Coordinates of C-alpha atoms in Angstrom, one line a residue:
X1 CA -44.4 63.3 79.0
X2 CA -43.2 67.1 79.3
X3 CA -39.9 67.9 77.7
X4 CA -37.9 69.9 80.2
X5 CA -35.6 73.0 78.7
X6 CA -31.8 72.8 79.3
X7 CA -29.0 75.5 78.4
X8 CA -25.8 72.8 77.9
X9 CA -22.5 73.0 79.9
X10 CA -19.8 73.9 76.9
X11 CA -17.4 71.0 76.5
X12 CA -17.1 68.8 73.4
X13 CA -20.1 66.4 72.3
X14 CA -21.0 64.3 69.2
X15 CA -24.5 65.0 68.2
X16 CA -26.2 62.6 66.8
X17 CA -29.0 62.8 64.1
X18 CA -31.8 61.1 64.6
X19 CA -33.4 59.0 61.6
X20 CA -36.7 58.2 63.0
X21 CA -39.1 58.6 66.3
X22 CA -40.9 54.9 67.3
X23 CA -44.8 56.4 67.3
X24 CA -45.7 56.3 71.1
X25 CA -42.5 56.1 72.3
X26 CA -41.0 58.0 75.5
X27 CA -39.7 60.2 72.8
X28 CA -42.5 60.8 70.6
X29 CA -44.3 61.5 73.8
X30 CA -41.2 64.4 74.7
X31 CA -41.8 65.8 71.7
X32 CA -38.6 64.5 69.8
X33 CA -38.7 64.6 66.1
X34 CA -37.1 63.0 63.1
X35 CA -33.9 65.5 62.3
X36 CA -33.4 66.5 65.9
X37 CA -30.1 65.4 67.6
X38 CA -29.3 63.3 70.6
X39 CA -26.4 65.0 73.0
X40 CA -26.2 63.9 76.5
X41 CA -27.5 60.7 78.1
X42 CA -27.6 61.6 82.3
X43 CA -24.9 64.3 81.6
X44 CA -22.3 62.2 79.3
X45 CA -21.5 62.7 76.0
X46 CA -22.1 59.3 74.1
X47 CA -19.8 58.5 71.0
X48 CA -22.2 55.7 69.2
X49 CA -25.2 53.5 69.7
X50 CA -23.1 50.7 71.8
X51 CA -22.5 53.8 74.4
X52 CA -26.3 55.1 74.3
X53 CA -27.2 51.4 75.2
X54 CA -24.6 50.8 77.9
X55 CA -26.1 54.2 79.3
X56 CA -30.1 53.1 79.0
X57 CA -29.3 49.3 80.4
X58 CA -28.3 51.2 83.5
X59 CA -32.1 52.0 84.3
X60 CA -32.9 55.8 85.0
X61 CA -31.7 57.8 81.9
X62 CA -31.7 61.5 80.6
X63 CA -31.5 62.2 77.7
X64 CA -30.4 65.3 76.2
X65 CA -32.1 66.5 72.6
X66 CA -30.9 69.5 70.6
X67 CA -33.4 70.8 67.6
X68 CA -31.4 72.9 64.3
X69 CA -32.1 76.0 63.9
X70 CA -35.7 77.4 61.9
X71 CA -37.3 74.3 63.4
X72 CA -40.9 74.7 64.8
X73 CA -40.4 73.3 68.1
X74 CA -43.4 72.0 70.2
X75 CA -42.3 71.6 74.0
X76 CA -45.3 69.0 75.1
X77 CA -47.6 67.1 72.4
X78 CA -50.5 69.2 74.2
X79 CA -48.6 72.3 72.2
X80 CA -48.6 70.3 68.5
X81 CA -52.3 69.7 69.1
X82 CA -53.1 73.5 70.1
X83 CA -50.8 74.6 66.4
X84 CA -53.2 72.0 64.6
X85 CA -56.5 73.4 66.0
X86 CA -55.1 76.9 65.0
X87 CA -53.2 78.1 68.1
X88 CA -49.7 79.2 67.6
X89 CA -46.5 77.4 67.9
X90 CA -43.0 78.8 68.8
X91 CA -41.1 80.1 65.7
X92 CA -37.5 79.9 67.7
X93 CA -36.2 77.1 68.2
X94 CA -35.2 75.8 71.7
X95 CA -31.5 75.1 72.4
X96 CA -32.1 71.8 74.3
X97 CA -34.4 69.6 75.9
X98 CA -34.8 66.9 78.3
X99 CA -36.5 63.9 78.7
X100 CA -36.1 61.1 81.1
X101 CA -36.7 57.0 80.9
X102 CA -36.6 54.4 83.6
X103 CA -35.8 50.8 82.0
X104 CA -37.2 51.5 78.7
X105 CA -36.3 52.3 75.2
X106 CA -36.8 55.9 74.5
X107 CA -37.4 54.8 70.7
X108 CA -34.8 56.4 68.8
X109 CA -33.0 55.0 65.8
X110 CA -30.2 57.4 64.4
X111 CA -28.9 57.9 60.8
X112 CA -25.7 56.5 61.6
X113 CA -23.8 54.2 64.6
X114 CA -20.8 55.9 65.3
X115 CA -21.2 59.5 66.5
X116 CA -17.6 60.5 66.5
X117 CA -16.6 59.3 63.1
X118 CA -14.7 56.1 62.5
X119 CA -11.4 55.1 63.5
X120 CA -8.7 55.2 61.7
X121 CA -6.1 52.7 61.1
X122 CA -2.6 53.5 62.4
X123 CA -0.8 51.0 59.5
X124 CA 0.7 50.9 56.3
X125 CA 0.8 47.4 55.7
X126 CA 2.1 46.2 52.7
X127 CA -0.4 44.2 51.8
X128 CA -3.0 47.0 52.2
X129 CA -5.6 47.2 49.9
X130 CA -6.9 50.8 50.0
X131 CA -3.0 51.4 48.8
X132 CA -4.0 49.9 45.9
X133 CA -7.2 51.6 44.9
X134 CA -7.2 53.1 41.5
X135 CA -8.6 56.7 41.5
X136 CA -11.9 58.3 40.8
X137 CA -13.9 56.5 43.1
X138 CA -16.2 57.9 46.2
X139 CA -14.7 59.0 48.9
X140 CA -15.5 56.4 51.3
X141 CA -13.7 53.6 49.4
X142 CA -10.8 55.2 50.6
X143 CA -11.1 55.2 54.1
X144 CA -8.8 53.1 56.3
X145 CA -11.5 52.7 58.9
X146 CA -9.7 50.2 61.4
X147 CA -12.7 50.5 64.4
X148 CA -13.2 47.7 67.2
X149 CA -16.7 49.2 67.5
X150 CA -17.3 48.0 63.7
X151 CA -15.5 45.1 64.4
X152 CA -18.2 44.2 67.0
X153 CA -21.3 45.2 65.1
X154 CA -20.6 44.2 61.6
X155 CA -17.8 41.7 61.8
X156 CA -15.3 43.8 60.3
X157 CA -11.4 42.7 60.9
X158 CA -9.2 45.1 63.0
X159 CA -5.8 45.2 63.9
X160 CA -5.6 46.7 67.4
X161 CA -3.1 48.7 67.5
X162 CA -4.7 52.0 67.2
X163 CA -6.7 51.5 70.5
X164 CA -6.0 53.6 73.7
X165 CA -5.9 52.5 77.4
X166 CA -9.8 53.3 76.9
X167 CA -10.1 51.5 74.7
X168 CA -9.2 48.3 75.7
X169 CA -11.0 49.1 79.1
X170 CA -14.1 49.7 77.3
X171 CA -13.9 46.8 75.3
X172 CA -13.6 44.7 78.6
X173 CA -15.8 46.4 80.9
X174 CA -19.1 46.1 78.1
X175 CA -17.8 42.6 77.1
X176 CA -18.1 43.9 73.5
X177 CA -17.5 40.5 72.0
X178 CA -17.0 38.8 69.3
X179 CA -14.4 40.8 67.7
X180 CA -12.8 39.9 64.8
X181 CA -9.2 40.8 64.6
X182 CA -6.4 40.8 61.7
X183 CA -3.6 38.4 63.7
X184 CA -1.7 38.0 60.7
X185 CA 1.7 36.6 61.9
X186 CA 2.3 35.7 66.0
X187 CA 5.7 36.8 65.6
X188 CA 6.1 40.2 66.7
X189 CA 9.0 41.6 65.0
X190 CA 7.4 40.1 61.6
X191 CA 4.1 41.7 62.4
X192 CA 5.8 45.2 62.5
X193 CA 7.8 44.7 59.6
X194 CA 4.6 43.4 57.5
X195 CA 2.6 46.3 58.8
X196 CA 4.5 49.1 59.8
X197 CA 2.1 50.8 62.0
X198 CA 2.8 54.7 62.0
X199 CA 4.5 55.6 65.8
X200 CA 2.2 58.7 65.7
X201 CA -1.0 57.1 65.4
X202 CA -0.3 54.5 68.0
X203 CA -2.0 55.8 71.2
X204 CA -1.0 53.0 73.3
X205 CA 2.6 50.7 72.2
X206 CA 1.2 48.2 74.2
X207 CA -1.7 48.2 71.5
X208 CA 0.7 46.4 69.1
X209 CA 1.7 43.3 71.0
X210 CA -0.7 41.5 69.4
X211 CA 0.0 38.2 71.9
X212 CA -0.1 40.8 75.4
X213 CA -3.6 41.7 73.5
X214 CA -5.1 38.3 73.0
X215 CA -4.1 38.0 76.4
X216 CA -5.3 40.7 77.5
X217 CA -8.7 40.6 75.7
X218 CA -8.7 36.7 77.5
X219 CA -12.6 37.7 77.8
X220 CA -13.0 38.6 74.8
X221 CA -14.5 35.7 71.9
X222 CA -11.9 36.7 69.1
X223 CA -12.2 35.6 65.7
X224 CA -8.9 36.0 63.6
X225 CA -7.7 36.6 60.2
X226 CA -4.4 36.0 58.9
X227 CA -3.3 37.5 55.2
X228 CA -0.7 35.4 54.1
X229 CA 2.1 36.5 51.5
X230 CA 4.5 34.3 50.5
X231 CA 7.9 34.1 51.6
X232 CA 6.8 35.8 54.2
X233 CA 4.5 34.8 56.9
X234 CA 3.6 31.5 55.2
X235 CA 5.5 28.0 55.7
X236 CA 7.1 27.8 59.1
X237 CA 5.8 30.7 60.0
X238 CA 2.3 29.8 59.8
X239 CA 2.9 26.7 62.1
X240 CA 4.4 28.8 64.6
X241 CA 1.2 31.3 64.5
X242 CA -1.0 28.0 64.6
X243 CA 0.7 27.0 67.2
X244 CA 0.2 30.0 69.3
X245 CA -3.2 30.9 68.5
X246 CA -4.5 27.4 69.2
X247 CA -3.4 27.7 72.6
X248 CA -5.1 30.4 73.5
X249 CA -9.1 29.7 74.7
X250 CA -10.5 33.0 73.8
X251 CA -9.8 32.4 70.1
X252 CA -12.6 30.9 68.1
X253 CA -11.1 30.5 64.6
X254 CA -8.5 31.9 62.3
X255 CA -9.7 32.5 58.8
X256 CA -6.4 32.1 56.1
X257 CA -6.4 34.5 52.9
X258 CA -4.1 35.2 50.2
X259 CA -2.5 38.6 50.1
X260 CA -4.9 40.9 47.5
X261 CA -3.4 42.3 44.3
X262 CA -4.4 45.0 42.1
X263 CA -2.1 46.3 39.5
X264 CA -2.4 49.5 41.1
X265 CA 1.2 49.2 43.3
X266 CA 3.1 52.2 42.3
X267 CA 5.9 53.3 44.9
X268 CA 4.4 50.3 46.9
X269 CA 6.6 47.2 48.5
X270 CA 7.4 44.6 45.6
X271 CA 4.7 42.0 46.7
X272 CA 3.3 39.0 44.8
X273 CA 0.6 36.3 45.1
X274 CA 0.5 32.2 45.7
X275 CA 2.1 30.2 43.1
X276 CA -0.4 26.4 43.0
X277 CA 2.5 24.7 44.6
X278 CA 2.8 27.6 47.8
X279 CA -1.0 27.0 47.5
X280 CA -0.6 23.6 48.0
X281 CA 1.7 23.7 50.6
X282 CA -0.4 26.2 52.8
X283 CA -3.3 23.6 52.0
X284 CA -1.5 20.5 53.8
X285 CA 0.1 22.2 56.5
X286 CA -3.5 23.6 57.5
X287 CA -4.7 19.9 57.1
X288 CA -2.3 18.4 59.4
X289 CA -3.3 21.3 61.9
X290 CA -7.3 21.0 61.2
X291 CA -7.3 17.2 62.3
X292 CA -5.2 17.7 65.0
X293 CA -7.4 20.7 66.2
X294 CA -10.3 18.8 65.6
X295 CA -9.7 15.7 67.5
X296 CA -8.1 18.1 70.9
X297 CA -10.5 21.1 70.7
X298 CA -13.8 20.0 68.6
X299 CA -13.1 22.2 65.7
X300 CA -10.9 22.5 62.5
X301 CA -10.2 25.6 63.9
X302 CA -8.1 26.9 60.5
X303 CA -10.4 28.0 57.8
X304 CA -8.4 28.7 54.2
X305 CA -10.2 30.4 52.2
X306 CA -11.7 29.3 48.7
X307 CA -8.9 31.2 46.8
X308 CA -6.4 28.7 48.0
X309 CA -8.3 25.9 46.6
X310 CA -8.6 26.8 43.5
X311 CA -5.4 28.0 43.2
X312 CA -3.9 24.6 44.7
X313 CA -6.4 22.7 42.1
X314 CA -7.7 21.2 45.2
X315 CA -11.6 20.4 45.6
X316 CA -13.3 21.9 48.1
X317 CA -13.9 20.7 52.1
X318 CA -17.5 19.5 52.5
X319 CA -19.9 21.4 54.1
X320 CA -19.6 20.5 57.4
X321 CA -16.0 21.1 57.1
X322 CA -16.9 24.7 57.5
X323 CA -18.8 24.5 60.7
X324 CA -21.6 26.9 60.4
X325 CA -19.6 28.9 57.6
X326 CA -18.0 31.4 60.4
X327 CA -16.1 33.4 58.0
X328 CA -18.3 33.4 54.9
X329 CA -18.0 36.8 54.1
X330 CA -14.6 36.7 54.3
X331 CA -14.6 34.4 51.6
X332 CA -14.3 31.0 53.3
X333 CA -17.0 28.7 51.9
X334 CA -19.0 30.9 49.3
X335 CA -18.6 28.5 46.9
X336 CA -19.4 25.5 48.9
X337 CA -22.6 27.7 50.4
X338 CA -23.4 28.6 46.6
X339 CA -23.4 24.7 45.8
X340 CA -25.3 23.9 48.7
X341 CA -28.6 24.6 47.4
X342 CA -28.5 22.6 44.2
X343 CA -30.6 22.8 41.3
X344 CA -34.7 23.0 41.4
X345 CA -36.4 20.9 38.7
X346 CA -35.6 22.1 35.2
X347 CA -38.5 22.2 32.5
X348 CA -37.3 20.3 29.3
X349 CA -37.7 23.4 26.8
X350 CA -38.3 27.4 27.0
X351 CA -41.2 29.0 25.9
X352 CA -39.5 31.4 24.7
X353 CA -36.0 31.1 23.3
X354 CA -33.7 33.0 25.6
X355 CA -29.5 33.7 25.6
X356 CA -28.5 34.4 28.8
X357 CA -24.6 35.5 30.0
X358 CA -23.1 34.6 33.3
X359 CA -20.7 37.2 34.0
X360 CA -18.4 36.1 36.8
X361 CA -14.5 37.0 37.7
X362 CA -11.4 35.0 36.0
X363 CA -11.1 32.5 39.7
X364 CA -14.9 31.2 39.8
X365 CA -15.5 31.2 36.1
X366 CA -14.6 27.1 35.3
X367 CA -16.7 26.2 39.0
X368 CA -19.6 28.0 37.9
X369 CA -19.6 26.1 34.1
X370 CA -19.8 23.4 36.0
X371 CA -22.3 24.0 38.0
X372 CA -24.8 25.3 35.3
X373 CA -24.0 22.4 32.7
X374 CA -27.5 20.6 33.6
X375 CA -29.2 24.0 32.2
X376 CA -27.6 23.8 28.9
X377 CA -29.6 20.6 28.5
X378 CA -33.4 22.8 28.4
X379 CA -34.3 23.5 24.9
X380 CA -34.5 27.3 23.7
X381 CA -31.8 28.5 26.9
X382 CA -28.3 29.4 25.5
X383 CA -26.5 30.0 28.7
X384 CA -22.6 30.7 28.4
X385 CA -20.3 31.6 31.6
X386 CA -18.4 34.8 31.2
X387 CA -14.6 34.9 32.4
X388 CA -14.5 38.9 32.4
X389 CA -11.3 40.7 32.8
X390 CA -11.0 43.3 35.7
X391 CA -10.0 46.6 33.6
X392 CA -10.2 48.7 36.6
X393 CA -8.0 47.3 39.4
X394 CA -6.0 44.6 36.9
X395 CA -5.8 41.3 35.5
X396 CA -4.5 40.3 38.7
X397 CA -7.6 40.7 40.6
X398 CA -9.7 37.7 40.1
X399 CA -12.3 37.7 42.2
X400 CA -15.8 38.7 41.6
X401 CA -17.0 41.3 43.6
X402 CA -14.4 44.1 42.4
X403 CA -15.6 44.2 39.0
X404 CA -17.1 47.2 37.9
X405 CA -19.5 48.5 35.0
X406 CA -16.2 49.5 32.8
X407 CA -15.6 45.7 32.9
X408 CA -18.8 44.7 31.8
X409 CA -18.9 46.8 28.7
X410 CA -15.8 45.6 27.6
X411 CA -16.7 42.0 28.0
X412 CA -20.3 42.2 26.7
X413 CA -21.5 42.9 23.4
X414 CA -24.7 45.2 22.9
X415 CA -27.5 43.4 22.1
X416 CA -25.4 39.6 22.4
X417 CA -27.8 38.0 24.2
X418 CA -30.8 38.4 26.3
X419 CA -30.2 38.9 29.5
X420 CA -26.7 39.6 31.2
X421 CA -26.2 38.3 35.3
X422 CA -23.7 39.9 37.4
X423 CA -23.0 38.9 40.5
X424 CA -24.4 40.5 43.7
X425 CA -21.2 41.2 45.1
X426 CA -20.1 43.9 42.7
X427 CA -23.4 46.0 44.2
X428 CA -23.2 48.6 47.4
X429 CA -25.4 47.3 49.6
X430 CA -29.5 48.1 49.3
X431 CA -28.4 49.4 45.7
X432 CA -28.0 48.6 42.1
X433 CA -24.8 50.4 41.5
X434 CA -21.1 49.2 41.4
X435 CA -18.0 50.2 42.8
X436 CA -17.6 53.0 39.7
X437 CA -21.1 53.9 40.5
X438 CA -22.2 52.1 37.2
X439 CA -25.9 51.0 37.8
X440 CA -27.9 48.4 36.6
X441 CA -29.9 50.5 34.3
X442 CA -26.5 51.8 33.0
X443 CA -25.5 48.5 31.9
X444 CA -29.1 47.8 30.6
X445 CA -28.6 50.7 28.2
X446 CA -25.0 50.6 27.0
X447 CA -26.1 46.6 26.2
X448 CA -29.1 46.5 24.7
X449 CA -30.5 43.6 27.4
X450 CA -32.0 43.0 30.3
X451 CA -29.0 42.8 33.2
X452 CA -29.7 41.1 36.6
X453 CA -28.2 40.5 39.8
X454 CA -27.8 36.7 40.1
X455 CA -28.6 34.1 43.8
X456 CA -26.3 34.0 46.5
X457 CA -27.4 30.0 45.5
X458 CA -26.9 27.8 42.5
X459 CA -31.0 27.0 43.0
X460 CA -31.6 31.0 43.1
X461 CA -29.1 31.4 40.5
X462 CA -31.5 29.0 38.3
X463 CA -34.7 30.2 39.4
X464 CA -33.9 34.3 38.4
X465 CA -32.2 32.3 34.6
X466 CA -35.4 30.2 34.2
X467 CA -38.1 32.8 35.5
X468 CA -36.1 36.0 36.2
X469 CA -36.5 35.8 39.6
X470 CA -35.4 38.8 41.8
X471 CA -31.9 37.7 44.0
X472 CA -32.6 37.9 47.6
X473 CA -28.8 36.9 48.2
X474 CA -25.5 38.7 48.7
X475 CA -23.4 36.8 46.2
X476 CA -22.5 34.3 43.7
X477 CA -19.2 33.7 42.8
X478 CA -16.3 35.2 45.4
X479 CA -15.5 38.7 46.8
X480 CA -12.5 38.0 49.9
X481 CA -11.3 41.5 49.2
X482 CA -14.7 43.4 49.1
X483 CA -14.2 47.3 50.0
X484 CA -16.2 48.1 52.6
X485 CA -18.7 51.4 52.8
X486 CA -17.0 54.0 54.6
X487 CA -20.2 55.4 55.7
X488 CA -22.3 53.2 58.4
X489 CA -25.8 54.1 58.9
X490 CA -27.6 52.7 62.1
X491 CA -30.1 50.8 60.1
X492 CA -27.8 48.4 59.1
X493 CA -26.9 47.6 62.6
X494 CA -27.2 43.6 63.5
X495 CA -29.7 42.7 66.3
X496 CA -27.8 40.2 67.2
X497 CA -25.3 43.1 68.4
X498 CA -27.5 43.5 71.3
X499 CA -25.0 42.5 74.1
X500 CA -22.6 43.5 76.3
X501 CA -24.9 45.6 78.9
X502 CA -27.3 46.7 75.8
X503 CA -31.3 46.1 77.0
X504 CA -32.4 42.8 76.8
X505 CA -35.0 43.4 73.6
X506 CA -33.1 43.5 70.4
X507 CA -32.0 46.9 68.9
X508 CA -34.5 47.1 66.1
X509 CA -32.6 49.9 63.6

């Protein structure tokens, strides 16, 4: 294939690296190289991947590739052979090129999804957790990222109300769906007083009705999230949400979280967690709604998450009470997923004498003593659950996946014990480091002992105590309130994002 060379018309576009070339692909075959950028596709500028596949599912396509400058560039793959057999190659590089497809992929994967940066969220709830965030981390903690797009690839929970009359159109005419979507309360005048969204960062007011947009999204698969805080949008409030969003077809679900503390809340609203009794509560009026639901529409519908449980003192739903674990990364059914897999056959006696720490956060720490009691019957394993204390974001923050390497040292001894297991959640994805950019090897160090990731399963959890097995899993113990990565890179994409006029074959990233 021969690229053709372009001079651009001059109006805004979002270039977009490219990662990698598929060998033999329509773009290899161009000429297009790893580095180079994609432009245009048939004359448009394209803002992220779900764009450049709406674009290539239409058939024809052109695509438009610009090369940085001090590049060799090679115009056919006839050129790069004549440079390798000692010819000579062009040392300018070419503005742009062209290359055109009909009803394939071109073979592109890009460094990151979105080409025209993330969305920001037009809120200051009071609930918000980036509000919270202590200093001194990476940037891209901080980011209120608040993007449908997102919401559609990764599952991330949006609010709406920062989307324009595009938008919305957008969203309907690709059939991006699922989305998942931060309901929060069905009252409207509530809603605004809990959020507060910013009038100058609201493109569209109509964006803000959240009922005229489940509505108007009626297409659209929409799982929910509601944050409760008490005294607020809890008791009769909740009913009256339930009520609404149980009506309404296009809603799948509505996962139910406590509001997230950290004792970082200086010059924010005076807010506070569930009491066991408000716990409670929330806990029976979501039963009376989940066999209601369950008996009229096939599913429990309302999914409270494991905070509320152990809070309440309650034990937790079976596990088909959780119906395929929808929301498990938003922390409904981690534990009940963790227990699932139960322990593999335990030898009677070590070979070698081993002490071995559980670190986990202050809510899990009594579930998972109980879950590891049959270990402390093998000979020469001394294995002792860890309650640490979040130093970094408070007491107040229980859950697992927030803490960080400070917390560690302070909990942990040098040299107490063998081998030291932190749960999976409180590491960046594809890494070893924490949220403070602690790593592993860090921790290894500043303790004297081996440290390890534990199993997103009790049986994995046992296999990497008992042979120091390598965790394939996300998680033990609970994160509801992990921050996400501000940056997303394309090969993290889901293939099961392939919809909504995408090409048929998955999007390998």
């Amino acid at each position: 294939m021969t690229a053709t060379l372009f001079s651009p018309p001059s109006e805004e576009v979002y270039p977009a690296p490219i990662k990698s070339v598929e060998p033999n692909s329509p773009a290899a075959r161009a000429g297009v190289r790893p580095g180079d950028q994609l432009l245009r596709v048939n004359g448009q500028a394209v803002t992220d991947v779900l764009a450049y596949r709406h674009l290539l599912s239409q058939g024809e396509a052109t695509l438009e590739i610009s090369r940085p400058a001090k590049v060799p560039f090679f115009a056919t793959p006839q050129d790069h052979h004549t440079v390798k057999a000692g010819g000579e190659a062009q040392t300018e590089p070419v503005q742009t090129f062209l290359f055109t497809v009909e009803w394939e992929d071109p073979g592109l994967d890009f460094e990151e999804v979105l080409f025209d940066g993330i969305k920001k969220c037009a809120n200051k709830c009071d609930f918000c957790y980036v509000h919270q965030m202590p200093r001194g981390f990476r940037k891209s903690l901080y980011i209120m990222d608040d993007d449908y797009r997102l919401s559609f690839l990764y599952g991330s929970f949006v609010t709406l109300t920062n989307l324009s009359e595009h938008d919305i159109g957008r969203i309907i005419d690709e059939n991006l769906s699922p989305l998942y979507v931060s309901v929060h309360t069905a009252n409207q005048e509530l809603r605004r007083d809990m959020m507060k969204w910013w009038r100058l960062k609201v493109k569209d007011p109509q964006a803000t009705q959240i009922q005229g947009m489940i509505e108007r999204l009626e297409g659209i698969d929409l799982y929910t999230q509601i944050v409760l805080l008490p005294g607020r949008n809890d008791g009769d409030n909740f009913d009256e949400t339930m009520e609404y969003l149980s009506t309404r077809p296009n809603v799948i679900s509505a996962a139910v979280v406590p509001i997230g503390l950290t004792e970082h809340r200086k010059n924010l609203p005076d807010v506070r967690t569930f009491t066991p009794h408000e716990a409670r509560d929330l806990l029976k009026r979501a039963n009376v709604w989940r066999e209601k639901l369950l008996a009229e529409r096939g599913t429990r519908f309302i999914f409270p998450s494991d905070e509320f449980y152990l809070l309440a003192g309650e034990p937790l739903p079976p596990e088909d009470a959780y119906e395929g674990f929808p929301m498990l990364e938003n922390g409904v059914g981690m534990i009940r997923d963790f227990l699932n897999e139960g322990l593999p056959p335990l030898p009677t006696r070590l070979d070698t004498p081993r002490k071995v720490i559980l670190g986990t956060g202050l809510l899990f720490a009594e579930s998972l003593d109980l879950a590891v009691e049959p270990l402390r019957a093998i000979e020469g394993l001394e294995i002792e659950v860890r309650a640490v204390e979040n130093l970094t974001f408070g007491k107040v923050t229980s859950v697992a996946g927030l803490l960080t390497g400070r917390c560690f040292r302070a909990a942990v001894k040098p040299g107490e014990a063998d081998v030291l297991i932190v749960p999976p959640t409180t590491l960046r994805y594809g890494t070893e480091l924490m949220i403070d950019n602690t790593s592993l090897d860090d921790l290894r160090t500043a303790l004297k002992m081996d440290v390890r990731p534990g199993g997103s399963t009790l049986g994995e959890l046992a296999r990497v105590i008992l042979e120091g097995a390598l965790s394939s899993g996300p998680q033990f113990g609970m994160s509801v309130h992990a921050v996400k990565e501000g940056a997303v890179k394309a090969s993290t994409v889901k293939e099961g994002a392939v919809k909504a006029g995408m090409v048929n074959t998955p999007f390998q990233s």
